Short mmCIF file of C-alpha atoms and ligand atoms in Angstrom, two decimals:
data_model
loop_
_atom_site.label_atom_id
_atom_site.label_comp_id
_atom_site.label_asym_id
_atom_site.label_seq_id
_atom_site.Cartn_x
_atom_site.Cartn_y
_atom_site.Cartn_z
CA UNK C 1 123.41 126.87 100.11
CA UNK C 2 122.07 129.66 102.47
CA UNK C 3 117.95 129.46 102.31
CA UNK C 4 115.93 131.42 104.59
CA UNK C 5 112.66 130.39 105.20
CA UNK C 6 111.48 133.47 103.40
CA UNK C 7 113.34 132.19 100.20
CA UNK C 8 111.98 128.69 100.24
CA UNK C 9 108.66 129.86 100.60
CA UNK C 10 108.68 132.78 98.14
CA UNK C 11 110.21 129.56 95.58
CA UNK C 12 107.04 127.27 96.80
CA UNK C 13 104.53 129.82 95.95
CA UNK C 14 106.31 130.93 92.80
CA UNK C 15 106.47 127.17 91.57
CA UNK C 16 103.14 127.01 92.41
CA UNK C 17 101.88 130.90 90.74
CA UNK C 18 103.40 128.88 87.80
CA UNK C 19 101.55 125.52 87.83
CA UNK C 20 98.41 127.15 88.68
CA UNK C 21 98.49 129.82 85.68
CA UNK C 22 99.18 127.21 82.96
CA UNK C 23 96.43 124.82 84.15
CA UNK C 24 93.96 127.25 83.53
CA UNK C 25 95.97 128.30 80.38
CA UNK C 26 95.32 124.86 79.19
CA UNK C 27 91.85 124.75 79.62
CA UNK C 28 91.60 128.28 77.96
CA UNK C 29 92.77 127.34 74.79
CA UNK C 30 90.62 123.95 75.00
CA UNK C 31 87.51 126.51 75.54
CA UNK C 32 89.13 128.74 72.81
CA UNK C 33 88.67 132.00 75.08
CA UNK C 34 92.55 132.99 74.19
CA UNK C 35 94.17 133.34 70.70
CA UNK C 36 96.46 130.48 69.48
CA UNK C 37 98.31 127.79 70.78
CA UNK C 38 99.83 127.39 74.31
CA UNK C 39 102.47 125.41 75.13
CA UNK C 40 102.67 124.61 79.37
CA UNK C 41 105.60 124.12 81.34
CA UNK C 42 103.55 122.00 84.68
CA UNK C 43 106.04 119.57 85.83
CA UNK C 44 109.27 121.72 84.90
CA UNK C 45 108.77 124.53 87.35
CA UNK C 46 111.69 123.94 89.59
CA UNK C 47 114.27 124.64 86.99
CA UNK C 48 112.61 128.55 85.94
CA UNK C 49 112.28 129.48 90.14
CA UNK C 50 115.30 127.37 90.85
CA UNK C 51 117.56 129.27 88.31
CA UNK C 52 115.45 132.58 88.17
CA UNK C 53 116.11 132.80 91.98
CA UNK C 54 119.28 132.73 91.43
CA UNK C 55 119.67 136.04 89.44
CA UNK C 56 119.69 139.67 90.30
CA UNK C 57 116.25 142.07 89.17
CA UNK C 58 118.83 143.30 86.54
CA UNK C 59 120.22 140.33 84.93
CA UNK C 60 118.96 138.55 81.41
CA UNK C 61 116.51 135.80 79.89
CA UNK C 62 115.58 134.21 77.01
CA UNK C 63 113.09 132.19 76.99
CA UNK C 64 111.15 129.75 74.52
CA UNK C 65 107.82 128.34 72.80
CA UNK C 66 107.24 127.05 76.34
CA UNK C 67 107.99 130.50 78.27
CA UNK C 68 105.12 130.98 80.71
CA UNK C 69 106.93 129.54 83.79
CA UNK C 70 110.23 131.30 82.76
CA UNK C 71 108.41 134.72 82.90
CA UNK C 72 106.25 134.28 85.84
CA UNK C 73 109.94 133.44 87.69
CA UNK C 74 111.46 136.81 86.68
CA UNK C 75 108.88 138.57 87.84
CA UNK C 76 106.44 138.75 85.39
CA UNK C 77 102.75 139.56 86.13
CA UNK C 78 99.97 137.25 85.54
CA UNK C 79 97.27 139.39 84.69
CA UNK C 80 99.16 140.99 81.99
CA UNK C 81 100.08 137.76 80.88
CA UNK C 82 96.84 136.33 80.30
CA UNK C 83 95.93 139.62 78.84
CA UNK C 84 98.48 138.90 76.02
CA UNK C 85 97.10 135.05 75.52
CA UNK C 86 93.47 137.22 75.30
CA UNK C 87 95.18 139.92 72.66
CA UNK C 88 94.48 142.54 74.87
CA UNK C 89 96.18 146.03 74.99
CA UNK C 90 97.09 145.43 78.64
CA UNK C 91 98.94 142.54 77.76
CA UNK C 92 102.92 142.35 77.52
CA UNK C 93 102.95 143.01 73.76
CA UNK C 94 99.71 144.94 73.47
CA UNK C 95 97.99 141.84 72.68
CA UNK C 96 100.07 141.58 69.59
CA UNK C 97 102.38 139.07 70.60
CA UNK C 98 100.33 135.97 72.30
CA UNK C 99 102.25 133.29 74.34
CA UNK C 100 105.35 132.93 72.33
CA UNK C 101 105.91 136.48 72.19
CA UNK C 102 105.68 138.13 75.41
CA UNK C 103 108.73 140.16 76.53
CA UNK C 104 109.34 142.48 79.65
CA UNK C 105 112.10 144.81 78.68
CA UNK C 106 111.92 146.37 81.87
CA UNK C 107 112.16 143.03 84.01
CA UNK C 108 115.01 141.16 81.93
CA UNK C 109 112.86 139.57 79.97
CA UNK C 110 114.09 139.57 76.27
CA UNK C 111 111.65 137.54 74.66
CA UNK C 112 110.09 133.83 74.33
CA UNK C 113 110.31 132.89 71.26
CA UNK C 114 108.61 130.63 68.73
CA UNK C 115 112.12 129.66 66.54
CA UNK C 116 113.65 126.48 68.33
CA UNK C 117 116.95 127.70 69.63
CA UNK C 118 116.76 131.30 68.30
CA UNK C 119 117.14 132.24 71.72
CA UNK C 120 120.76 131.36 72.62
CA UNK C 121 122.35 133.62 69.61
CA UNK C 122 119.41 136.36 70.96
CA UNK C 123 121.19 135.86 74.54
CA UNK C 124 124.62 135.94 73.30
CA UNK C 125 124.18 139.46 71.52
CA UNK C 126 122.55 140.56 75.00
CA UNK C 127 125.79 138.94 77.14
CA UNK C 128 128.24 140.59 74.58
CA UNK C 129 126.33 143.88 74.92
CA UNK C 130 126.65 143.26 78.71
CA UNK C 131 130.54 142.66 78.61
CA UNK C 132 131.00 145.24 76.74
CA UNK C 133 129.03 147.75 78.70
CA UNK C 134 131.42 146.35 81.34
CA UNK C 135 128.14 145.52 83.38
CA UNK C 136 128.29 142.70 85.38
CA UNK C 137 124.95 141.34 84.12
CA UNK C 138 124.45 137.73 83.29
CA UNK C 139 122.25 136.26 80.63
CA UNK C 140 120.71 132.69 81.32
CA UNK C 141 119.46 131.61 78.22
CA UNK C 142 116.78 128.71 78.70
CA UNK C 143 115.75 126.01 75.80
CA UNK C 144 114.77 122.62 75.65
CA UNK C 145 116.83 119.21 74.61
CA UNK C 146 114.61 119.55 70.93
CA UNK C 147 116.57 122.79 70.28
CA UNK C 148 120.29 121.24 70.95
CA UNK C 149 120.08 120.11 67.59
CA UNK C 150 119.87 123.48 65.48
CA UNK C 151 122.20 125.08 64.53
CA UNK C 152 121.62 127.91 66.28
CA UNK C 153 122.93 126.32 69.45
CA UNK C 154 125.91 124.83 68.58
CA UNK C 155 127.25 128.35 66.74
CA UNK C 156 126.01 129.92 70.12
CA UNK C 157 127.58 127.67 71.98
CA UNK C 158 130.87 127.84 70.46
CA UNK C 159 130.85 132.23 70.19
CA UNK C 160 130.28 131.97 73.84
CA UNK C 161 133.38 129.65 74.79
CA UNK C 162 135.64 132.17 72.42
CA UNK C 163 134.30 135.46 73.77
CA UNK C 164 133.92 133.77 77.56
CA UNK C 165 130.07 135.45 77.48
CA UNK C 166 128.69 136.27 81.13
CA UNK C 167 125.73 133.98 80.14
CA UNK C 168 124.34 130.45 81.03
CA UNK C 169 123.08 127.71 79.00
CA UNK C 170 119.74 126.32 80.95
CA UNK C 171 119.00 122.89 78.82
CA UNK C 172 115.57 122.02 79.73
CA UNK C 173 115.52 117.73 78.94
CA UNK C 174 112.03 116.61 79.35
CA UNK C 175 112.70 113.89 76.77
CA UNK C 176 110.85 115.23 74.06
CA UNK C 177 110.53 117.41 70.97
CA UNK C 178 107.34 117.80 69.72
CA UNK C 179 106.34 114.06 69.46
CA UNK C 180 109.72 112.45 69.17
CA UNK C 181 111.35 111.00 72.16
CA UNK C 182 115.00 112.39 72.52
CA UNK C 183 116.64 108.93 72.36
CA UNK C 184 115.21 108.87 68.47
CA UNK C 185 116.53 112.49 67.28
CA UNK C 186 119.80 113.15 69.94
CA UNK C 187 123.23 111.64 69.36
CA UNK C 188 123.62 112.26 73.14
CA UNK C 189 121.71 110.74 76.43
CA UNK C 190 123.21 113.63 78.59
CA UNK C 191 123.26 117.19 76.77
CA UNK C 192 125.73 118.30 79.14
CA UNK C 193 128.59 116.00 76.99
CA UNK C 194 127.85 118.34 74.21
CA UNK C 195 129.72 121.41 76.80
CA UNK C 196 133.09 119.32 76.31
CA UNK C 197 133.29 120.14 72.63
CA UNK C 198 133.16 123.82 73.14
CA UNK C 199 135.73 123.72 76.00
CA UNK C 200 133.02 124.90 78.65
CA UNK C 201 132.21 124.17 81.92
CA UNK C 202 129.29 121.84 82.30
CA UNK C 203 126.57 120.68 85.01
CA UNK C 204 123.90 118.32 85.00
CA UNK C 205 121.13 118.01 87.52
CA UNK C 206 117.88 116.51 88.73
CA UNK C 207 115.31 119.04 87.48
CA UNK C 208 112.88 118.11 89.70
CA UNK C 209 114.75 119.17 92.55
CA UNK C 210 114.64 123.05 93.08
CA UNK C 211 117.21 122.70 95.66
CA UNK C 212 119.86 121.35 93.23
CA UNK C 213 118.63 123.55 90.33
CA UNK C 214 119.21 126.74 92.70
CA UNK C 215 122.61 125.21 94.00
CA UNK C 216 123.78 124.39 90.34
CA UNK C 217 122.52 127.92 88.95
CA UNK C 218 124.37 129.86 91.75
CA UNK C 219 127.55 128.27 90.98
CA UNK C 220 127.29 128.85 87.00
CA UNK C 221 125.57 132.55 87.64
CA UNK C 222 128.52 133.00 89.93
CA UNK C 223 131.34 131.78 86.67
CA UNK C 224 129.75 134.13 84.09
CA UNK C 225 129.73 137.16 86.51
CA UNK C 226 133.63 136.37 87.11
CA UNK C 227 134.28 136.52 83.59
CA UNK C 228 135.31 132.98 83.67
CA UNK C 229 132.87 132.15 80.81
CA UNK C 230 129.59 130.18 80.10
CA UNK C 231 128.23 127.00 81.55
CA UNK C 232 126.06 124.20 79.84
CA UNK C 233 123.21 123.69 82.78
CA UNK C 234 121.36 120.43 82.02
CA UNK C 235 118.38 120.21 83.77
CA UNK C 236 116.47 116.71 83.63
CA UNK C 237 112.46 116.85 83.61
CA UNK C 238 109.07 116.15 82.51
CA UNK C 239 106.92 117.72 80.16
CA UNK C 240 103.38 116.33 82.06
CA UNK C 241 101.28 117.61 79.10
CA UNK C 242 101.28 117.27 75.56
CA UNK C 243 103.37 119.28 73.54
CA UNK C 244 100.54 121.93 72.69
CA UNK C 245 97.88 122.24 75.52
CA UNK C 246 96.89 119.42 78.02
CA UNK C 247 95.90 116.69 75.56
CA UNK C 248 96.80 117.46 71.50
CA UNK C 249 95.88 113.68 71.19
CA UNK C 250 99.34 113.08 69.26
CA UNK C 251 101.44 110.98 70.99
CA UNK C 252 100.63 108.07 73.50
CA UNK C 253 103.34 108.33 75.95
CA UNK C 254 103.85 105.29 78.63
CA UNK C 255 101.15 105.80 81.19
CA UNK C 256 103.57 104.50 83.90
CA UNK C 257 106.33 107.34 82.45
CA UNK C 258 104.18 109.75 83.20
CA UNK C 259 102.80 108.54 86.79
CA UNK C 260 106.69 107.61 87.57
CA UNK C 261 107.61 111.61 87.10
CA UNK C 262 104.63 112.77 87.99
CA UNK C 263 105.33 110.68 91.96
CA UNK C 264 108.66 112.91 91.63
CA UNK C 265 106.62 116.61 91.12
CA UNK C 266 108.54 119.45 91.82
CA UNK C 267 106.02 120.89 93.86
CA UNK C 268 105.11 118.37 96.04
CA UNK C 269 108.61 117.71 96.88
CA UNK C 270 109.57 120.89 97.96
CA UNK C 271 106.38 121.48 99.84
CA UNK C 272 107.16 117.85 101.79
CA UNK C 273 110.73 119.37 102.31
CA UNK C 274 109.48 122.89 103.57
CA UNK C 275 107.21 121.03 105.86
CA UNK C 276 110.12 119.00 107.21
CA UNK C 277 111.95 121.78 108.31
CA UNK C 278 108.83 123.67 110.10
CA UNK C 279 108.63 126.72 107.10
CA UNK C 280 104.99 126.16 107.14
CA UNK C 281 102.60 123.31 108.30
CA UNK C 282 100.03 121.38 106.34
CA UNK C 283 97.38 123.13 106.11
CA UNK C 284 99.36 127.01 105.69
CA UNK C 285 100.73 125.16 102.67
CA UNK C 286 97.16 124.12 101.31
CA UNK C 287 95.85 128.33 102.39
CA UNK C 288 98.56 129.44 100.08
CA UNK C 289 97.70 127.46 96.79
CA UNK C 290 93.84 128.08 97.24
CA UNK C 291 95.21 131.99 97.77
CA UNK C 292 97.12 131.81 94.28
CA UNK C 293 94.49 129.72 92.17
CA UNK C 294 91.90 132.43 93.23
CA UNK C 295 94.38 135.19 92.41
CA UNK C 296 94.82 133.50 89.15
CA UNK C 297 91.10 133.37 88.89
CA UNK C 298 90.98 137.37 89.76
CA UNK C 299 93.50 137.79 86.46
CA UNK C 300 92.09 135.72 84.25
CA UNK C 301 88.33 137.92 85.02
CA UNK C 302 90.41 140.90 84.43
CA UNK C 303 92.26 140.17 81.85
CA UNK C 304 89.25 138.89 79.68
CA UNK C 305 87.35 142.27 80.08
CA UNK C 306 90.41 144.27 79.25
CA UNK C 307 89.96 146.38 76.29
CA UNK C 308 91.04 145.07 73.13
CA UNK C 309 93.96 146.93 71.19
CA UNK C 310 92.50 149.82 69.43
CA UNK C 311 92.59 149.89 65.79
CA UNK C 312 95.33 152.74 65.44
CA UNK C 313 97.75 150.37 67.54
CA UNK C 314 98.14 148.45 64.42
CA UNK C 315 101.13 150.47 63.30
CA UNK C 316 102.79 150.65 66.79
CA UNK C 317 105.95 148.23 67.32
CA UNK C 318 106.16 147.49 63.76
CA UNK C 319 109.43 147.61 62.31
CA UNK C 320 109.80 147.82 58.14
CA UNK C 321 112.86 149.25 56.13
CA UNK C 322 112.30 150.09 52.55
CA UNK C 323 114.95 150.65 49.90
CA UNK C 324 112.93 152.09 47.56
C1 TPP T 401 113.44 126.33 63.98
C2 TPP T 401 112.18 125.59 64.34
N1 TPP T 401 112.02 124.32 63.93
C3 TPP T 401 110.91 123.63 64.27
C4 TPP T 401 109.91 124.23 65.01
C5 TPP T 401 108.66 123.46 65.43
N2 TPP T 401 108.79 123.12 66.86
C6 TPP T 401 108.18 123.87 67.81
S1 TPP T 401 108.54 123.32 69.35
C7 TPP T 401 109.48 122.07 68.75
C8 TPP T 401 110.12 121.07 69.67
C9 TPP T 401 111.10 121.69 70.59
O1 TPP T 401 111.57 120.71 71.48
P1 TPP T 401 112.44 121.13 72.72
O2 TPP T 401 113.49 122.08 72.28
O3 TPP T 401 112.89 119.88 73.38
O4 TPP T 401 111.43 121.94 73.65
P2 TPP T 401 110.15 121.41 74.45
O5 TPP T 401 108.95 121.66 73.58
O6 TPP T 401 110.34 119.96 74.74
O7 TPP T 401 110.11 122.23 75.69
C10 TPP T 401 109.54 122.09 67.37
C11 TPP T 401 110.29 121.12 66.54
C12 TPP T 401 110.10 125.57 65.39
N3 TPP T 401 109.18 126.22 66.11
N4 TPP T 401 111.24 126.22 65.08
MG1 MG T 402 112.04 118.82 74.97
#
């Protein structure tokens, strides 16, 4: 793998624009500033920059429920973003969407989506449209261990083998659905077994590692824009927070779990490993977060004194077909 210092850094501070935007997502929904629930993606950053980086301006995503970090690593922008989670007009969906609706047509960005799984057979229809544009675009649909189980997955899964979709399978395993642990609802440890039954390539790797997400994601971006078909990309994490927001109250994980993934953050890691090889020193590293938590400070102000939608939007986007 060929990083230039540019690259790792524009990853660090892109893993970081992540982490630092769903903090204060967190705390907005504890304050109730923004509309509905938010669901944050701090400690699985590595695998959105890692594969995101990966792809070309023009390629495909779907994302899910947890989506924030996914869209911030195609190239979404922030201030729009919160915008949305405030149901303003300047926000992705014309503050008609919220957090588990925002899409970016324009920057690849299909959807998230609030249907477990409903993403893959969204991504497939994308990757078919792709091959048979004859477009060498690639689709990396991204989804959590939770959603392995619908069926939406495994009849994605199984379309994608047969029709050798330019599209990859990013399986986000932070060992938990909701409140149940994976080992209780998954006939599987590793998700990437389940690729063998569809007859497609398969790759697991330490999600906490950007280096081997990026590696991995290369390798499988690299397949599905051959035409040699799709790849099952298991990514292994941590989901630091509680399913909804920072602390739902509803499930008492193992205090040591948490503080042994939390000693492995992405973040911190990377930063340790940029430092290593001189990208940046010490306290460059520290300038840059304090530069992206008060540009995430800047959107949130400007996002909350956005206008709100105006009444005649109400009709916009909205799709109905009548037989009568
Ligand atoms: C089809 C469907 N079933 C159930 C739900 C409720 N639900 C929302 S998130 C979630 C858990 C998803 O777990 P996983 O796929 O592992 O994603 P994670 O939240 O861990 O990132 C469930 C069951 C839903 N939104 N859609
Ligand atoms: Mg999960």
């Amino acid at each position: 793998m060929d990083l230039s210092n540019a690259d790792m850094l524009r990853m660090f501070e892109q893993m970081t624009r992540i982490r630092e935007f769903d903090e204060r997502a967190g705390l907005l929904m504890e304050q109730a500033r923004v509309h509905g629930s938010v669901h944050l993606y701090c400690g699985e950053e590595a695998i959105a920059v890692g594969v995101c980086e990966a792809l070309n301006d023009d390629d495909y995503i779907t994302s899910t429920h947890r989506g924030h970090g996914h869209l911030i690593a195609k190239g979404g922008d922030v201030e729009r973003m919160y915008a949305e989670l405030f149901a303003k007009a300047t926000g992705y969906n014309g503050g008609k969407g919220g957090s588990m609706h925002m899409a970016a047509l324009d920057l690849g960005i299909i959807g998230a989506n609030g249907i477990v799984a409903a993403g893959l057979p969204i991504g497939l229809g994308v990757a078919f449209a792709s091959q048979y544009q004859g477009n060498d675009r690639v689709t990396v649909c991204f989804f959590g261990d939770g959603a392995t189980n619908e069926g939406a997955f495994h009849e994605a899964m199984n379309m994608a083998a047969i029709l050798k979709a330019p599209m990859v399978f990013v399986c986000e395993n932070n060992g938990y659905g909701e409140w149940s642990s994976a080992a209780s609802t998954t006939s599987v440890t590793d998700i990437v077994d389940r690729a063998a039954s569809y007859g497609i390539a398969g790759a697991m790797v330490d999600g906490m590692d950007i280096a081997a997400v990026h590696e991995a994601s290369i390798e499988a971006i690299a397949r599905a824009r051959s035409g040699a078909g799709p790849t099952l990309l298991e990514c292994k994490t941590y989901r630091y927070y509680d399913h909804v927001g920072r602390d739902f109250g509803m499930l008492q994980r193992d205090p040591d779990e948490i503080a042994r993934w939390r000693a492995r953050d992405p973040i911190k890691q990377w930063r340790k490993v940029l430092i290593a090889q001189g990208v940046f020193d010490a306290n460059t590293a520290d300038t840059i977060t304090a530069r992206i938590a008060a540009d995430m400070d800047r959107a949130i102000a400007n996002a909350e004194q956005a206008p709100d939608p105006h009444p005649d939007a109400l009709y916009e986007d909205v799709y109905s077909e009548s037989t009568v």
